[in-house]
Tab-separated table of C-alpha atoms and ligand atoms in Angstrom:
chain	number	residue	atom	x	y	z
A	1	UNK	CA	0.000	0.000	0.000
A	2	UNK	CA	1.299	3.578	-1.124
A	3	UNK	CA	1.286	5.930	1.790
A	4	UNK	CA	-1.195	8.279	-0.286
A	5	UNK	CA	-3.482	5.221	0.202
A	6	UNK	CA	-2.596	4.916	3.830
A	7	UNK	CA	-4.712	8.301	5.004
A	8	UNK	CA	-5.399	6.727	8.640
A	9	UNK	CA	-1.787	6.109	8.943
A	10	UNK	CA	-3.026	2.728	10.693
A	11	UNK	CA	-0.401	0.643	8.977
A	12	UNK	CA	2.095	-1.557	11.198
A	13	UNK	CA	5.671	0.074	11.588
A	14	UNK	CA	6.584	-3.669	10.598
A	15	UNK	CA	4.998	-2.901	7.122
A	16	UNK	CA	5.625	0.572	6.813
A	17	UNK	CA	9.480	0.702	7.828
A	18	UNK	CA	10.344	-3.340	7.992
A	19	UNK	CA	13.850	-2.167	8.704
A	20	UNK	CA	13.647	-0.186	12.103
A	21	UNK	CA	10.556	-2.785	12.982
A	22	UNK	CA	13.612	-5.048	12.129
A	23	UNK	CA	15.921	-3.407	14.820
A	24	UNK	CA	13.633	-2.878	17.481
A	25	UNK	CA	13.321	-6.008	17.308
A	26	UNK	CA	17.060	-7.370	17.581
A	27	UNK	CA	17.097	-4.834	20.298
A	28	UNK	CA	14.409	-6.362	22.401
A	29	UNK	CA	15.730	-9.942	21.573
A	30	UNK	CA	19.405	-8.163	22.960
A	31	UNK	CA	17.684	-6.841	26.097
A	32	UNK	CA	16.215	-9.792	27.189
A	33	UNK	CA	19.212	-11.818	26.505
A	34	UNK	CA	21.771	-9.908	27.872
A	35	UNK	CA	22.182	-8.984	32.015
A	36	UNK	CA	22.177	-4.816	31.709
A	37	UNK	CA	24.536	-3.691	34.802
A	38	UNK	CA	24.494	-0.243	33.165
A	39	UNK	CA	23.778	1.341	36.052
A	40	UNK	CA	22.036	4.464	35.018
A	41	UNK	CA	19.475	1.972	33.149
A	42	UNK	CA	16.249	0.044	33.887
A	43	UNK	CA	13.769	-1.780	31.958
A	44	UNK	CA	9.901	0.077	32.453
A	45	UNK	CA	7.294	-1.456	32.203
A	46	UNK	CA	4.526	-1.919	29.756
A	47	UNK	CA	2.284	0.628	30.899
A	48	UNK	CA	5.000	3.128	30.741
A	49	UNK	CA	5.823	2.283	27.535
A	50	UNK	CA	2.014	2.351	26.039
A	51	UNK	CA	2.006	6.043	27.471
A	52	UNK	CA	5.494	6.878	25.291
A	53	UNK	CA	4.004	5.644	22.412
A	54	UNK	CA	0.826	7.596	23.012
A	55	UNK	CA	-1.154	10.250	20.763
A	56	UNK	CA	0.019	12.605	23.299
A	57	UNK	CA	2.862	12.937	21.424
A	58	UNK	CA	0.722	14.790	18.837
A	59	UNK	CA	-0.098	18.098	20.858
A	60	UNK	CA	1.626	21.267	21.920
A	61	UNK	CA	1.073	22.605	25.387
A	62	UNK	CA	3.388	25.505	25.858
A	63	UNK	CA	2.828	26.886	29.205
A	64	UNK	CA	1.798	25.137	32.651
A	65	UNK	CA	-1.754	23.459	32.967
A	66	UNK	CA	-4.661	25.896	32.043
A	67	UNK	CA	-2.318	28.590	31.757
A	68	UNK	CA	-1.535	27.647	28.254
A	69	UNK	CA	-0.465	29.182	24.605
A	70	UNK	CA	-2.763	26.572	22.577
A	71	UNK	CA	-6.077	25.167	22.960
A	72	UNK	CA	-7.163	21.908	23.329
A	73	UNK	CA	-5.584	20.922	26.438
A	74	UNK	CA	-8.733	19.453	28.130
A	75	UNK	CA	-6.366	15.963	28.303
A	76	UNK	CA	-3.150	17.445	28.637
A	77	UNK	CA	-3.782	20.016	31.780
A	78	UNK	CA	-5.673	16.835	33.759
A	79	UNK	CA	-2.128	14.385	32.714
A	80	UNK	CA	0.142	16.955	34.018
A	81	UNK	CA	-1.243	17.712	36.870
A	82	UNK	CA	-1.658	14.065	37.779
A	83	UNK	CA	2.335	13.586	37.083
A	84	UNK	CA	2.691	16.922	39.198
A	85	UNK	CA	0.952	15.853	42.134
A	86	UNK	CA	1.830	12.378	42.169
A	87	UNK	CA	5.288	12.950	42.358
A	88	UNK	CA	5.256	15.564	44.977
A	89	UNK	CA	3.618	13.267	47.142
A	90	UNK	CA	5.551	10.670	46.599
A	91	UNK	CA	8.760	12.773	47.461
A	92	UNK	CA	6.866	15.208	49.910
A	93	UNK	CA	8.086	18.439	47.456
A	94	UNK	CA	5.998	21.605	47.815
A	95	UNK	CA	6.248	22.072	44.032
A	96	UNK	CA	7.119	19.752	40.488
A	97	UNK	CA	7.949	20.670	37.332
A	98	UNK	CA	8.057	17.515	35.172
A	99	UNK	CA	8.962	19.411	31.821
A	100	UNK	CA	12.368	19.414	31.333
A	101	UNK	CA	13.259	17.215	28.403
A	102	UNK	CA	15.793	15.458	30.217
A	103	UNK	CA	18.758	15.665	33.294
A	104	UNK	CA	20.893	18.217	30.925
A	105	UNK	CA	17.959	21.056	30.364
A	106	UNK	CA	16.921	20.624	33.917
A	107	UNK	CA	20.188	21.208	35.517
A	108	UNK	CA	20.498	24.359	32.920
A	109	UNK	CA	16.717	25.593	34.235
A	110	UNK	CA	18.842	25.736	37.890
A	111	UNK	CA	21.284	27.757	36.460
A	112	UNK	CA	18.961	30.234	34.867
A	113	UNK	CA	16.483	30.615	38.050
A	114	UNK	CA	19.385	31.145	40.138
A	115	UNK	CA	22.853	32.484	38.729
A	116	UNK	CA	23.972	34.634	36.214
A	117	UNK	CA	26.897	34.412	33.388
A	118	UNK	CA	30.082	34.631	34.989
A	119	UNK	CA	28.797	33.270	38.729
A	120	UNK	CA	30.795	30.896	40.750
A	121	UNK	CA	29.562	27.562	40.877
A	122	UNK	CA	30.436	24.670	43.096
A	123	UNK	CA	30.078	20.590	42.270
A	124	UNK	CA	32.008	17.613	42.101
A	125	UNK	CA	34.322	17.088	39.131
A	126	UNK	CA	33.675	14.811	36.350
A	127	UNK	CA	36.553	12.542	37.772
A	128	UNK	CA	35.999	12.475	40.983
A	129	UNK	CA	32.062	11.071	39.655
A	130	UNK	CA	30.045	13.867	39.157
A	131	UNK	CA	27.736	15.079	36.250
A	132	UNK	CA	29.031	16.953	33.230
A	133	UNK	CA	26.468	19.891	33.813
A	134	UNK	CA	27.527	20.439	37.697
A	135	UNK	CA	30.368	22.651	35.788
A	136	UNK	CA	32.748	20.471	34.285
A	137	UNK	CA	35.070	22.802	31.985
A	138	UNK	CA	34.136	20.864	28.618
A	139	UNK	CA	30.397	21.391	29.195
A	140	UNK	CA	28.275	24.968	28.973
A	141	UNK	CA	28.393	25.035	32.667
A	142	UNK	CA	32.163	25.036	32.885
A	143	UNK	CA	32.071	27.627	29.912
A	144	UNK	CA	29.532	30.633	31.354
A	145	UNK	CA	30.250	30.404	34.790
A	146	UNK	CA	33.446	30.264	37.195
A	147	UNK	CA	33.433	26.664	38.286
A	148	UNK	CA	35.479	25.366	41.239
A	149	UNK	CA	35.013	21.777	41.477
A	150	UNK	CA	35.417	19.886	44.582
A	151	UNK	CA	36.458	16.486	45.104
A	152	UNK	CA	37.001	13.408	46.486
A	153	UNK	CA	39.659	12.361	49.535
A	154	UNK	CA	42.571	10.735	47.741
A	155	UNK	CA	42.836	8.279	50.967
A	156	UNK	CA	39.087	6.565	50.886
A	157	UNK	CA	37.887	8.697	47.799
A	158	UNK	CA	34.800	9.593	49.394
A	159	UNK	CA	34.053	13.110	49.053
A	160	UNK	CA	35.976	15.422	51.051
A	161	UNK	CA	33.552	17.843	52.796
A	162	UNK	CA	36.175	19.981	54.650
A	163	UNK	CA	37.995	20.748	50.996
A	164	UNK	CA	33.928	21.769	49.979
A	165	UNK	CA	33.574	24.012	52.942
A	166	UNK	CA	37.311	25.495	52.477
A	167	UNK	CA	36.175	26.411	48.638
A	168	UNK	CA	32.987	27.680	49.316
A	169	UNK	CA	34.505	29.872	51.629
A	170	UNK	CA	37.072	31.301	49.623
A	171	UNK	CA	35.240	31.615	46.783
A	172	UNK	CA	31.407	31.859	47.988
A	173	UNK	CA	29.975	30.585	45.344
A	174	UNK	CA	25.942	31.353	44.242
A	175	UNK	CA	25.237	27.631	43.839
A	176	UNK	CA	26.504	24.259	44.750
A	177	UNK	CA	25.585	21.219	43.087
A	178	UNK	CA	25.515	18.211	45.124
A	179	UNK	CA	25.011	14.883	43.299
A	180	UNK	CA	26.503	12.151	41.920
A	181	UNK	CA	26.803	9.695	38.834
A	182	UNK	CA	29.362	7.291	39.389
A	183	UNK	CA	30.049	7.406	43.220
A	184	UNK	CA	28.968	4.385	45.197
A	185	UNK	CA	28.412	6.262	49.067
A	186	UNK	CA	25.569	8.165	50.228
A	187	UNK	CA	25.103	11.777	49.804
A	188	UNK	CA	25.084	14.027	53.322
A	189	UNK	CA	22.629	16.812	52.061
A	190	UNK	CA	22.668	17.735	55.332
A	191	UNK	CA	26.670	18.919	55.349
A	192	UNK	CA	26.203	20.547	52.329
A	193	UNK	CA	22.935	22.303	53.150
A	194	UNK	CA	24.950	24.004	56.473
A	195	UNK	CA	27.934	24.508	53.858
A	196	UNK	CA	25.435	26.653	51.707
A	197	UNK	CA	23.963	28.500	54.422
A	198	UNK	CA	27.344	29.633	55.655
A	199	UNK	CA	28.510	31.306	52.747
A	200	UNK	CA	24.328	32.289	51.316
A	201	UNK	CA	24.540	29.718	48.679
A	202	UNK	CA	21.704	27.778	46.753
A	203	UNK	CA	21.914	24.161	47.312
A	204	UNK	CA	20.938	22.371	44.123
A	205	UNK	CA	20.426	18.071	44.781
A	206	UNK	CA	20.913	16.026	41.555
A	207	UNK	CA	19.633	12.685	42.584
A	208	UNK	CA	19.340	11.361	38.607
A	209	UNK	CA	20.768	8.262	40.101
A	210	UNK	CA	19.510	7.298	42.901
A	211	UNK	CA	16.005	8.679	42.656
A	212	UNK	CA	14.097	5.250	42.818
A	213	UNK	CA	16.472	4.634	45.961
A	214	UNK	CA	15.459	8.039	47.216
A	215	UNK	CA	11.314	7.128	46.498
A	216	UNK	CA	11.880	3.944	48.135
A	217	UNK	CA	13.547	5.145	51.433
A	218	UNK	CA	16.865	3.275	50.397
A	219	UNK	CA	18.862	6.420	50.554
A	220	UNK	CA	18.267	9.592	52.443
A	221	UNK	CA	16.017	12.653	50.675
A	222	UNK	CA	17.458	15.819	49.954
A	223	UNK	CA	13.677	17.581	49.549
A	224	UNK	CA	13.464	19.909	52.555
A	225	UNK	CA	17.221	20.213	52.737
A	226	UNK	CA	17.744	21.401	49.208
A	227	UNK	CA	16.526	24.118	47.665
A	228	UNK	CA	16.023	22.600	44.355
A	229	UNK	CA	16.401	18.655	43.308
A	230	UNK	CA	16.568	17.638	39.830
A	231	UNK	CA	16.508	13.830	38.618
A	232	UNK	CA	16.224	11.951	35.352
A	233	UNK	CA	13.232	9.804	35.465
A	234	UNK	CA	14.603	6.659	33.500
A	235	UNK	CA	17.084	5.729	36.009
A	236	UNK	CA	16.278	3.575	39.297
A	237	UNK	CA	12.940	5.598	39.216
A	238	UNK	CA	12.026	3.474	35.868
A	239	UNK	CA	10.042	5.673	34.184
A	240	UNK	CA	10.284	7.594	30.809
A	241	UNK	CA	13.601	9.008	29.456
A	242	UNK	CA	12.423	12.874	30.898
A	243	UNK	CA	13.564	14.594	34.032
A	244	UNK	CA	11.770	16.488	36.963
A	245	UNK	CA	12.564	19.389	39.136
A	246	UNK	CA	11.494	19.058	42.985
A	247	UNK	CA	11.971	22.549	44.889
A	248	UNK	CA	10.329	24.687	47.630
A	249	UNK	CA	7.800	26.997	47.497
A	250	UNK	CA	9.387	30.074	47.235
A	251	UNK	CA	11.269	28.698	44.178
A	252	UNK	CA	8.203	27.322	42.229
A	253	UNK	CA	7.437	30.460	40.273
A	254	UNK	CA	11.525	31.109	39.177
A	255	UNK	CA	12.300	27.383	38.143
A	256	UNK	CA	8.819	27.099	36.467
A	257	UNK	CA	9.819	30.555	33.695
A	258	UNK	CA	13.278	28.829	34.119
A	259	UNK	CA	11.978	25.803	32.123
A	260	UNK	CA	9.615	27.801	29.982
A	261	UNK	CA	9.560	29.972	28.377
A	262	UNK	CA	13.634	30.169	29.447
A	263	UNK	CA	14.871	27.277	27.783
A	264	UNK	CA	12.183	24.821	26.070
A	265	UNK	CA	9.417	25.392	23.756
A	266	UNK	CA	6.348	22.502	24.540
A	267	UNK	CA	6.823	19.922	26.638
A	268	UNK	CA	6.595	16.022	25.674
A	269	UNK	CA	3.685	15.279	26.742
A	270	UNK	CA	3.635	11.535	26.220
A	271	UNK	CA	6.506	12.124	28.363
A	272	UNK	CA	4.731	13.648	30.881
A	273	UNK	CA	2.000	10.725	31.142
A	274	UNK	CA	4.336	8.073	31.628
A	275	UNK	CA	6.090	9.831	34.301
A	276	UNK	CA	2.719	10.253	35.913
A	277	UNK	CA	2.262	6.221	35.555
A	278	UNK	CA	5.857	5.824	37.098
A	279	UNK	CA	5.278	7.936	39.709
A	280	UNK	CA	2.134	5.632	40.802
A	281	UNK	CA	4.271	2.500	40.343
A	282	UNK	CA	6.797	3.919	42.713
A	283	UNK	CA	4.003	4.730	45.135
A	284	UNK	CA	2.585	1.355	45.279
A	285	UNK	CA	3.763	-1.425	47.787
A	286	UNK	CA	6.545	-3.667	45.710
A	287	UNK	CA	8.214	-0.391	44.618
A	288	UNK	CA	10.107	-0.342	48.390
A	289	UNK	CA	11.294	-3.634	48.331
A	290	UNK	CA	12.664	-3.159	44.925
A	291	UNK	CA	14.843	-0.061	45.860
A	292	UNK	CA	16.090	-2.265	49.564
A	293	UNK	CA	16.404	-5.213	46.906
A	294	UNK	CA	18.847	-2.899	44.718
A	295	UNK	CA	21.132	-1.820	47.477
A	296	UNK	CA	21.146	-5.451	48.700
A	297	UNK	CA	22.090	-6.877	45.100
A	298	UNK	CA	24.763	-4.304	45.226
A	299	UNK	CA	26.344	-4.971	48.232
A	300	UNK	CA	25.973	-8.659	47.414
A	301	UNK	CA	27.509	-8.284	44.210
A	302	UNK	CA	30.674	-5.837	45.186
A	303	UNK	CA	31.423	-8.681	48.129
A	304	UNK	CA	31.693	-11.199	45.775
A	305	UNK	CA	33.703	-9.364	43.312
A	306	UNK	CA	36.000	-8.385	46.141
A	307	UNK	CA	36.540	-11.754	47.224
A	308	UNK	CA	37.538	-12.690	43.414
A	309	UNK	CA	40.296	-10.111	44.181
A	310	UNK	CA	38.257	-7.097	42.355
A	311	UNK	CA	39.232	-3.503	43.869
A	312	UNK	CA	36.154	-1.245	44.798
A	313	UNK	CA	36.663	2.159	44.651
A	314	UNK	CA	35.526	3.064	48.484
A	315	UNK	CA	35.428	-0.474	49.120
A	316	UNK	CA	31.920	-1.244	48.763
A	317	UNK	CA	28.853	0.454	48.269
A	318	UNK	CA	25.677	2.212	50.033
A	319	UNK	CA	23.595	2.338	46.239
A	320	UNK	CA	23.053	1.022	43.385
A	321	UNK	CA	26.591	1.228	41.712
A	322	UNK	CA	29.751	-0.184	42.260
A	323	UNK	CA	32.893	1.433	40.646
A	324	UNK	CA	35.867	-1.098	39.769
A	325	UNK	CA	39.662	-0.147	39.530
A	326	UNK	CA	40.264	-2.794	37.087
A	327	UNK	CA	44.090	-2.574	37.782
A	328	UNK	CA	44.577	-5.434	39.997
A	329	UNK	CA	43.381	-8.128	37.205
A	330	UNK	CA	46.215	-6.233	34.758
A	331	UNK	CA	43.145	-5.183	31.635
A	332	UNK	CA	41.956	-1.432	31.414
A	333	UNK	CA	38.239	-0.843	31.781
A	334	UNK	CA	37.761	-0.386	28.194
A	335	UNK	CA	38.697	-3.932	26.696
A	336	UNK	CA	36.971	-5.243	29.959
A	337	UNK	CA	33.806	-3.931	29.443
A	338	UNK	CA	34.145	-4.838	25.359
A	339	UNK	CA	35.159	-8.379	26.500
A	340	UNK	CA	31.864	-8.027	29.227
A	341	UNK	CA	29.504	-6.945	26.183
A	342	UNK	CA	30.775	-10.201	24.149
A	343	UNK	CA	29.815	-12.285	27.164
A	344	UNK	CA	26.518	-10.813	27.614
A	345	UNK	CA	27.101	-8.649	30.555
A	346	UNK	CA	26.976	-4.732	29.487
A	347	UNK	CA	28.423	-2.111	31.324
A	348	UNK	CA	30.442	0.880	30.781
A	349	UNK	CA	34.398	1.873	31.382
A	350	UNK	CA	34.538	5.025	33.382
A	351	UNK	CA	37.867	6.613	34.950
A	352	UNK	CA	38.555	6.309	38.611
A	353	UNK	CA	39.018	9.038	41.244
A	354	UNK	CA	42.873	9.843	40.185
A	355	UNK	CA	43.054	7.763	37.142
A	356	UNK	CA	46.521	7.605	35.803
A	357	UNK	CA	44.352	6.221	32.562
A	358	UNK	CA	42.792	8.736	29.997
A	359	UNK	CA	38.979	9.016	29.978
A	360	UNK	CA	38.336	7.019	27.043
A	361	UNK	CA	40.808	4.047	28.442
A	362	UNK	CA	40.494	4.460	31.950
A	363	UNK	CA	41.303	1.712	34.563
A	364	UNK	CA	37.337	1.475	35.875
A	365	UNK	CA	34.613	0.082	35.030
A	366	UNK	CA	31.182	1.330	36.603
A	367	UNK	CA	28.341	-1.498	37.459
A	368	UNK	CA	24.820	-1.388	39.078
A	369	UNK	CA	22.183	-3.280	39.845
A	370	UNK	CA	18.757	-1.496	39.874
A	371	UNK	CA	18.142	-3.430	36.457
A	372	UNK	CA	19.010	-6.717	37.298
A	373	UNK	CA	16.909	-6.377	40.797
A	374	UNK	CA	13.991	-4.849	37.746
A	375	UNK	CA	13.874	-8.741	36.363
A	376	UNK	CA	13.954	-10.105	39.614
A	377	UNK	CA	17.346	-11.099	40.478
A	378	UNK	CA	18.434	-11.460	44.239
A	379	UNK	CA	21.705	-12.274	46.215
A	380	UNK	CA	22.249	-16.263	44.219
A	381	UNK	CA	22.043	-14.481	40.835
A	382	UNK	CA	24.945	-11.717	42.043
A	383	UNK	CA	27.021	-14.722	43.394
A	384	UNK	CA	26.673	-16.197	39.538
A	385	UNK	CA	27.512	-12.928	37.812
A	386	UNK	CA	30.524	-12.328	39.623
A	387	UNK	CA	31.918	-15.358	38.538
A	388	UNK	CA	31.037	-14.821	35.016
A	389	UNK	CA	32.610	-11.354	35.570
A	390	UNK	CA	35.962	-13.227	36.883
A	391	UNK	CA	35.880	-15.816	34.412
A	392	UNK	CA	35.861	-12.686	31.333
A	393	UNK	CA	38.616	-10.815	33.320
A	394	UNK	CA	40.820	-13.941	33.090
A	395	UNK	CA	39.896	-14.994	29.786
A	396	UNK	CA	39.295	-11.896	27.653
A	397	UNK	CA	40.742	-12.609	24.204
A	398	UNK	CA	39.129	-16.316	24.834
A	399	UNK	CA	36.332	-16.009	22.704
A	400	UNK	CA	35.197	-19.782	22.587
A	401	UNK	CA	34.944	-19.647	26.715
A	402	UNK	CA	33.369	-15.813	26.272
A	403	UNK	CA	30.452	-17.454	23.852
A	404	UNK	CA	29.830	-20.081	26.372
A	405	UNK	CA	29.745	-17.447	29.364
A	406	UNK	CA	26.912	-15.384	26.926
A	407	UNK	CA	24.897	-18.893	26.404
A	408	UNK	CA	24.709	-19.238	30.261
A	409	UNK	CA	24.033	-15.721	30.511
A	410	UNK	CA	21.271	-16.000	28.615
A	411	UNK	CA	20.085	-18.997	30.000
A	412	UNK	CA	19.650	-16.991	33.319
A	413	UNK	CA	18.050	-14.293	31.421
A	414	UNK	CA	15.131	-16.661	30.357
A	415	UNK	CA	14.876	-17.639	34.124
A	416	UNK	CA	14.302	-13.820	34.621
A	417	UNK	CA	12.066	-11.995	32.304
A	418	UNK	CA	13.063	-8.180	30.850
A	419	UNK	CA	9.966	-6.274	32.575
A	420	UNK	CA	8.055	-4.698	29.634
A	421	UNK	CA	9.370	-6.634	26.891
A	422	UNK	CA	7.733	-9.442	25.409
A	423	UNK	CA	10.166	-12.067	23.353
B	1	DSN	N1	24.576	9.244	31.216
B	1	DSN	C1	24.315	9.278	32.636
B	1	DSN	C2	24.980	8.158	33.352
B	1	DSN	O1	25.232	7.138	32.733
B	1	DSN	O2	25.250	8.276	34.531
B	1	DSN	C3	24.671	10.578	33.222
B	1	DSN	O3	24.134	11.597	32.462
């Protein structure tokens, strides 16, 4: 059928574009397959997905719910409002904006509420395992403001809170980011709210990571501490690739023009709705265990891996991740995670606090488990995968022993259903 004959557009993607139905397809076939230890990915679930691949995706809604620049929003205001409200209680947040397109634009709509071009800004470096938009130099927020990062101890490489009160002091910064992406301890919002206060600083929370943990009581809240949180919502809160800002009051009105009209156009609103239907899976009874189950799988996993002669960076974990100095087996992160992909098991390199390694070789290699823990794995399944993970460190240009370690992979994988995707 010619697409001029195809008016109600109700033709199958499998018929209309057989080759991306093609690799959508491979793709699901590789999720459910493979063990994803990414750890700043999830499967979500079907009803998440249905609400991405809604109609809503048709309709403009600049503005805020029935304060808006188009008509027809007799669907959209009533969605919005429900992802508003459901995620402030969930959190306890006085106000939610869930339009930022992802972690990136909502870290920038912090920026613009509350500094100006040129301001000193505070978070923790890139190395050390912070985010790119907390003002590392390479990134816009390293370019149009001063940025002094902090970092971590070079003793236990947690972060050193006496070097972040010595900086803010000396250089009083208007905001400090606190917030992590590839640091395996928990997050004292408390020491870095009183660090703020002393030197009249905003305290901005980026809890992209650990926001399901957060949800589920796993890890301590910043909201009431911070002035403004920010979080993907596709990480361990397994919703929609999107983002959300959290923040008092007396901010709601600043990071609200922030967002729009300061730096998007209309939001995604199929977006929107399946953050609203994340937010009520989080809110419903499993979603606690899940977040304990996480931490648990983590902890489980990083003993293991220790005991197989693996060095943690921090020696362990209080989240979701682990980060591995990969120097002690003699292979760089890099070829480990290539040899890990072969076998089944994806994860990404990633540089260590003080890695003598360049960024795109580094000596780490960055696991987590809130995906794994998605498809139901507990403490037996870590046990298995750390011995896979052993067996690929000692074998990696093996490639008959690497197959067979991706057969058995797989076989667990059947034992253990992708949420969401049906094979
Ligand atoms: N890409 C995210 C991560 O993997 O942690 C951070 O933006």
């Amino acid at each position: 059928m010619s697409v001029k004959n195809d008016v109600q557009g109700l033709r199958p993607l499998s018929e209309v574009d057989p080759e991306i139905a093609e690799l959508i397809r491979l793709e699901e076939r590789r999720e459910a397959d493979t063990l994803r230890l990414i750890a700043s990915e999830n499967y979500v679930s079907r009803a998440v997905l249905e609400a991405t691949g809604s109609v809503l995706t048709n309709k403009y809604s600049e503005g805020y719910p029935h304060k808006r620049y188009y008509e027809g929003q007799q669907q959209i205001d009533v969605v919005e409002e429900l992802a508003r409200t459901r995620v402030a209680k969930l959190f306890g947040a006085d106000h939610v904006n869930v339009q930022p397109y992802s972690g990136s634009p909502a870290n920038l709509a912090v920026y613009l509420a509350f500094a100006q071009a040129n301001d000193t800004i505070m978070g923790l470096g890139l190395p050390a395992g912070g985010h790119l938009t907390h003002g590392w130099s390479v990134s816009i927020t390293g370019k149009y403001f001063k940025s002094v990062p902090y970092g971590v101890r070079e003793s236990d490489h947690r972060i050193d809170l006496d070097q972040v009160r010595d900086l803010a002091r000396a250089h009083r910064p208007k905001l400090i980011w606190c917030g992590t992406t590839a640091y395996p301890r928990t997050i004292d919002f408390a020491a870095f709210r009183s660090i703020a206060d002393e030197v009249g600083a905003i305290l901005a929370a980026d809890i992209a990571h650990i926001a399901g943990l957060v949800a589920g009581g796993a890890h301590p809240s910043p909201v009431g501490i911070a002035d403004v949180v920010t979080s993907t919502t596709h990480k361990t809160f397994r919703g929609p690739r999107g983002a959300m800002i959290l923040c008092k009051k007396e901010h709601a009105s600043a990071i609200d023009k922030a967002v729009f009209p300061g730096l998007q156009g209309g939001p995604h609103n199929h977006t929107t709705a399946a953050i609203a239907v994340a937010a009520k899976e989080a809110s419903e009874d499993g979603f606690r265990a899940y977040a304990k189950q996480i931490v648990q799988n983590a902890q489980a996993l990083g003993r293991a891996l220790e005991s197989r002669g693996f060095r943690l960076i921090t020696g362990g974990t209080d989240n979701h991740l682990l980060l591995i100095d990969m120097t002690p087996k003699g292979i760089g992160g890099k070829p480990y995670a290539q040899a890990l992909d072969r076998a089944g098991i994806v994860a990404n390199y990633n540089s260590i606090p003080f890695d003598p390694r360049k960024p795109f070789d580094p000596s780490g290699l960055r696991i987590g488990t809130p995906a794994v823990t998605s498809r139901g794995m507990g403490v037996a399944e870590m046990e298995r995968l750390a011995a896979w993970m052993d067996d690929v460190a000692q074998n990696v240009n093996d490639e008959a022993r690497i197959a067979r370690i991706a057969a058995e992979v797989a076989e667990l994988c059947r034992g253990f259903p992708a949420p969401g995707i049906r094979v």
